XYZ file of C-alpha atoms in Angstrom:
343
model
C 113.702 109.391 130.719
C 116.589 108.201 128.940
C 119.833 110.494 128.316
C 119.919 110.533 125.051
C 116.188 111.907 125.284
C 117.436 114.898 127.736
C 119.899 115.992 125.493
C 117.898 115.400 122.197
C 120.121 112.918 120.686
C 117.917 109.759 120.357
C 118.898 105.922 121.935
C 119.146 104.115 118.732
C 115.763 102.292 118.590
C 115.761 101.186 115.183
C 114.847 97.243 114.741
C 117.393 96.206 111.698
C 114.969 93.547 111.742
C 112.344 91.269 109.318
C 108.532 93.102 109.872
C 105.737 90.585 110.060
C 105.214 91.656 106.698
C 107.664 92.429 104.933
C 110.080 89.863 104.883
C 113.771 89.650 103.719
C 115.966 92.800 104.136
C 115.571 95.121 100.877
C 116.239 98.268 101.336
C 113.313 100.461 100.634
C 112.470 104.514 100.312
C 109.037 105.650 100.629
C 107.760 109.480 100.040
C 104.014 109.994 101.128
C 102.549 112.813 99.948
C 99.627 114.567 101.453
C 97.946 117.993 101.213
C 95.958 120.366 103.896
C 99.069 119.349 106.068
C 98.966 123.118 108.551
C 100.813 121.326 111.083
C 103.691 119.307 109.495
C 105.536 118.817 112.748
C 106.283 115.885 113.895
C 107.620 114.088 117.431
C 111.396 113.328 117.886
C 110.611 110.285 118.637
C 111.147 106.810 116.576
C 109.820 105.785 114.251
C 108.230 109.097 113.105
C 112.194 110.365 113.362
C 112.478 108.257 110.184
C 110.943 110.889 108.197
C 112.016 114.328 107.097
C 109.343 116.650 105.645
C 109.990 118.459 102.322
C 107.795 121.494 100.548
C 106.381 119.721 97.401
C 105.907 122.517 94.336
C 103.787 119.827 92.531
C 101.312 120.125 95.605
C 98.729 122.380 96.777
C 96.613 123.757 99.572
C 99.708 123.148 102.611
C 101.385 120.207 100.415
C 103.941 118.810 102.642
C 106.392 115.804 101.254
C 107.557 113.662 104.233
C 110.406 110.969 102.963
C 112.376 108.422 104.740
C 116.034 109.847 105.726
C 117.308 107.209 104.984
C 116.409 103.826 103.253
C 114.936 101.086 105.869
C 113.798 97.765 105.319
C 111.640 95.114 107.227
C 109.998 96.097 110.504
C 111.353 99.834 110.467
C 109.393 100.384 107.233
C 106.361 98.750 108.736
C 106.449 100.702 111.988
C 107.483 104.069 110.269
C 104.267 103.697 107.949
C 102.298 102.595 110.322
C 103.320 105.732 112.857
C 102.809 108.281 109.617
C 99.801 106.800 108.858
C 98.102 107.352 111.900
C 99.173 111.275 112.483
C 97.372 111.875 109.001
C 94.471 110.208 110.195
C 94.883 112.131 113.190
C 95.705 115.273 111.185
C 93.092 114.869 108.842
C 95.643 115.395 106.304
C 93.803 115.460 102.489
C 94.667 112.628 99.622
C 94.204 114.863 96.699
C 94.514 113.330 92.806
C 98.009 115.587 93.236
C 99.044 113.765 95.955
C 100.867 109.779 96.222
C 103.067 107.510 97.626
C 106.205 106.480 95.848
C 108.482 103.682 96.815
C 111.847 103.009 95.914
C 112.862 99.598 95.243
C 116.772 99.275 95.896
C 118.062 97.549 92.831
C 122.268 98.159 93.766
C 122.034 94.232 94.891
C 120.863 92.909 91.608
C 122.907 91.699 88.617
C 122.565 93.329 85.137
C 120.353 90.340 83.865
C 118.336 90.797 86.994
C 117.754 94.456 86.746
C 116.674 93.696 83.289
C 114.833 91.216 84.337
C 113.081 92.980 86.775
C 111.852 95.649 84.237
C 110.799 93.074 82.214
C 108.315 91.524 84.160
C 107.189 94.807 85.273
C 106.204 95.744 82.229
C 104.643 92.119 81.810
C 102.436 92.777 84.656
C 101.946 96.767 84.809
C 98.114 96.659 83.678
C 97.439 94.042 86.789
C 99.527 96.555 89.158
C 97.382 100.031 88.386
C 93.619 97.989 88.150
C 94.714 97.260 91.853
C 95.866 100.577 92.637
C 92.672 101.953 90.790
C 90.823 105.496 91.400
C 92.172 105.749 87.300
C 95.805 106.430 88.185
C 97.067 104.568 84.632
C 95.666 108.362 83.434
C 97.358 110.908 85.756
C 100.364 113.011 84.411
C 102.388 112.235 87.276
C 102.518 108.393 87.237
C 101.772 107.378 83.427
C 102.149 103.542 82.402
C 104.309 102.505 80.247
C 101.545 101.047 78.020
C 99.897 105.091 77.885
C 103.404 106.677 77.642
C 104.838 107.543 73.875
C 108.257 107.065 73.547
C 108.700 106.287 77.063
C 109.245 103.031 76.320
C 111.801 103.532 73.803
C 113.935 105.158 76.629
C 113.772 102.346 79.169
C 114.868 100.336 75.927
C 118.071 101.916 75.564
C 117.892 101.495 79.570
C 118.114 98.006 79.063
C 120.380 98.444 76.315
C 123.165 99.791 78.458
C 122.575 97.497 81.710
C 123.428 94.547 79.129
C 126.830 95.547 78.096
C 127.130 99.497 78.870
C 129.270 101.055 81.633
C 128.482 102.366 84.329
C 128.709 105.571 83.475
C 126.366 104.943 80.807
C 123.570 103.447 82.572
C 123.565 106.326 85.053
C 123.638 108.865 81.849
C 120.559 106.353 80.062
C 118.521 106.305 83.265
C 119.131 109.975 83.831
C 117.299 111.114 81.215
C 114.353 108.832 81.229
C 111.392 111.483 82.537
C 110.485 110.889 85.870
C 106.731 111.128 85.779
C 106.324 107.286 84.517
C 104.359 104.971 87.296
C 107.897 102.866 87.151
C 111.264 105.518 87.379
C 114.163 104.595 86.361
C 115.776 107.995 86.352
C 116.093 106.910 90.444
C 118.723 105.114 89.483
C 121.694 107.218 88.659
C 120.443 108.623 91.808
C 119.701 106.350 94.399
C 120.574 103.064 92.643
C 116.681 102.433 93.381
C 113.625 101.919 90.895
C 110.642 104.357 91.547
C 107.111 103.086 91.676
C 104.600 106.233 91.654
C 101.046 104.271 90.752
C 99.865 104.274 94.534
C 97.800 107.350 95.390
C 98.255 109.132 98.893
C 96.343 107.320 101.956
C 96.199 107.304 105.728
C 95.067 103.563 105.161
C 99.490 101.680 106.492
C 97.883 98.495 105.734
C 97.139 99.214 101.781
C 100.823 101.014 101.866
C 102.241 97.958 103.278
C 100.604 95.646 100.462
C 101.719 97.737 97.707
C 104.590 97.179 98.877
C 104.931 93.482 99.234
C 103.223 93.312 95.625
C 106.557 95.259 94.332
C 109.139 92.969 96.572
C 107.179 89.919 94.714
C 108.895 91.459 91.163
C 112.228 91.548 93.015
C 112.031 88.496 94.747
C 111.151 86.696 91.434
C 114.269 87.782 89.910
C 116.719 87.697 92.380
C 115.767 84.559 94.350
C 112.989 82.082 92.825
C 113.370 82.018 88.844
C 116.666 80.362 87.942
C 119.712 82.843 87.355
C 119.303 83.451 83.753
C 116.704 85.955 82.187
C 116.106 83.214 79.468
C 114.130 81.176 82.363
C 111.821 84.154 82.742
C 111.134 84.264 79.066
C 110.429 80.900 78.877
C 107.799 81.013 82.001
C 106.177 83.680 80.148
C 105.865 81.372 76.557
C 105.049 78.383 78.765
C 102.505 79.267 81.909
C 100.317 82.156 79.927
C 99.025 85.292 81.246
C 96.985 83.931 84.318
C 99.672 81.319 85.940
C 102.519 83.452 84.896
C 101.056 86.313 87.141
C 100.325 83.302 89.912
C 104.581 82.512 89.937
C 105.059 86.044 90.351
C 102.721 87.085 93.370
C 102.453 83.678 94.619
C 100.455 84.172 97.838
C 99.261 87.761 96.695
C 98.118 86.366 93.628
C 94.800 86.967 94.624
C 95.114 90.662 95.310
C 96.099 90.925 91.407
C 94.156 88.517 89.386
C 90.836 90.345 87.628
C 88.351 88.945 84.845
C 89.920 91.075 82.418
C 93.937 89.936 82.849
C 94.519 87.541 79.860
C 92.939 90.564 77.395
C 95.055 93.278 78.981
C 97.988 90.679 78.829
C 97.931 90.476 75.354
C 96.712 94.169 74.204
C 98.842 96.421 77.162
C 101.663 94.355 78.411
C 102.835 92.139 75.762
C 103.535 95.015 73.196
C 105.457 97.030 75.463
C 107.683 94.153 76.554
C 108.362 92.886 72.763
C 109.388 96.618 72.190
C 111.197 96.539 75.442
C 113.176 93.053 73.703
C 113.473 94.733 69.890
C 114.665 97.864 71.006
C 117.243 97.442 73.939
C 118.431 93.758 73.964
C 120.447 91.959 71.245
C 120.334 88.831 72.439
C 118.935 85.500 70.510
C 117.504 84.333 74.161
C 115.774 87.700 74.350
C 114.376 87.583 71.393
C 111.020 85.483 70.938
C 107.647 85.822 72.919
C 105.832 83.035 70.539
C 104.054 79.928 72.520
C 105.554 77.210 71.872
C 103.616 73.815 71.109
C 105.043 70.642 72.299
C 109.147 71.525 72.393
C 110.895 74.572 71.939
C 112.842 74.700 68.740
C 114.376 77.751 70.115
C 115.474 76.177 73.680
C 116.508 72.806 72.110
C 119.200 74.761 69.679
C 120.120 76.902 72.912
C 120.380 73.653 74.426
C 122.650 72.218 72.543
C 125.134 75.366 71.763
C 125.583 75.364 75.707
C 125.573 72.114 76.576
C 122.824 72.357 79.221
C 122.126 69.860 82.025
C 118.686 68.696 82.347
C 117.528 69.672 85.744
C 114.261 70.808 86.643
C 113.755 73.712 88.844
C 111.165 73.728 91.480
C 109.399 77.487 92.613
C 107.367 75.397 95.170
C 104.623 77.611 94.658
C 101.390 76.040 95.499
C 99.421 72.560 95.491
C 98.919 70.310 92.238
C 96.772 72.142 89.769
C 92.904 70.942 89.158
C 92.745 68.504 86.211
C 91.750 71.068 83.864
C 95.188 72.779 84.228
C 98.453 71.879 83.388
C 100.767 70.880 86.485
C 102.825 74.167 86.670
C 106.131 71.469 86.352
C 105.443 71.613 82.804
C 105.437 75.470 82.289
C 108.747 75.965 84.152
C 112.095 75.797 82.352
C 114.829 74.012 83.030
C 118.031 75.553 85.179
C 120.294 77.122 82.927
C 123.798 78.512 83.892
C 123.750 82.404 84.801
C 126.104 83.309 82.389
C 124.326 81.386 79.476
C 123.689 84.491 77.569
């Protein structure tokens, strides 16, 4: 036995190191939440030491909260799920309606225009996100879409309004008093400098934890490291690819997990109205400001083309193999690289 175990301070066994599935070191927070939990202890031992275990007044029945203590990334969030996991199996630890998993997105390494830009897809892709999270969650109190919310989206407007030009004080003020019980919370942030994601009900299944969350890195990723550095480009994907390859650049190799029969009509009736509220509302920008297809060239992008003086330079996502003849090559729906301070 080692020392540290003798004298109950822990050898650091941490891995600070990429999982097999999730990739890339973002910082993450996850909070399972279970119920029936009459035994809530658990071993000193890594990587259930991860955790700390909270009293939860929104649960019932010996509802126990057990939260990372601190936020982990790669395979530390992979083997701490994993471990949890498998002591509520164990446990037989109940999934009530009451009950879910929320994850925590670390935003603090993201520009303005990508933390806008982030929301902004979210909301471009939030009906595809709860039909794969299911069991009817786009209707509980505790995780409501944006698209079911009234006046929520108004508030994540003037969100957006302050992470374009606002302080910092501001944006901590804005996202403080956004109400908490949307399936996306941006009230984390003047906390935690994180974005809450509530949609995913409790489970003992680490394997559907672990997708969830790779489904919400694919929003990050998308922002911070595979559309060009401008939040024009990702407006312009949107005009250009339409609702089923737009959701195909996002998720890329998950695309699969997300893609339903219904997408395009929930595209146009659920998502697209929140985001063009999202734009009218909180952003005052001309680049912000139109969701219309275009056909052939862009007025729009050739005027912002020539007020900036833009090199022609195409930028390649390297997503996937040439498209069937029936599709467009996805070349043609991507913009071209644009300076990141071309606002």
């Amino acid at each position: 036995m080692k020392l540290g175990n003798i004298i109950g301070l822990n050898p650091e066994l941490r891995q600070y190191a990429e999982g097999d599935l999730i990739k890339g070191i973002d910082l993450l927070g996850l909070e399972f939440e279970y119920e029936g939990v009459r035994d809530a202890r658990l071993p000193n031992t890594y990587p259930l030491d991860l955790f700390s275990t909270h009293d939860d007044d929104s649960l019932k029945n010996y509802g126990k909260e057990f939260v990372f203590t601190e936020p982990l990334f790669g395979a530390d969030v992979e083997n701490a799920v994993r471990a949890l996991c498998g002591v509520a199996r164990e446990r037989n630890w109940l999934a009530s309606r009451r009950a879910g998993i929320h994850v925590h997105v670390d935003v603090r390494d993201l520009t303005r225009e990508q933390v806008i830009g982030f929301i902004l897809l979210y909301s471009l892709v939030e009906p595809a996100l709860y039909r794969w999270v299911g069991e009817q969650r786009d209707k509980s109190i505790y995780c409501t879409p944006l698209y079911e919310a009234d006046g929520a989206t108004e508030l994540v407007a003037g969100l957006l309004r302050q992470c374009q030009g606002g302080s910092g004080d501001s944006i901590m003020r804005c996202a403080s008093n956004i109400p908490r019980y949307g399936g996306m919370n941006p009230n984390a942030l003047s906390k935690f400098g994180s974005i809450e994601f509530r949609q995913l009900k409790s489970t003992s299944d680490s394997e559907r934890v672990l997708l969830w969350v790779r489904l919400l890195l694919k929003l990050k990723h998308a922002v911070r490291d595979r559309f060009p550095l401008s939040n024009h480009a990702i407006i312009e994907i949107a005009e250009r690819a339409g609702p089923d390859e737009f959701l195909r650049i996002i998720f890329d190799d998950l695309y699969e997990h997300v893609v339903y029969p219904q997408w395009a009509n929930a595209y146009k009736t659920l998502a697209l109205p929140v985001a063009e509220t999202l734009i009218a509302e909180g952003l005052q920008e001309l680049t912000w400001a139109s969701w219309e297809v275009p056909a052939g060239v862009s007025a729009r992008l050739a005027m912002f083309d020539a007020k900036h003086g833009r090199r022609e330079l195409r930028y390649d996502l390297n997503l996937r193999p040439a498209q069937p003849p029936a599709q467009r090559p996805l070349r043609d729906l991507l913009p071209v690289e644009i300076e990141e301070n071309d606002y």
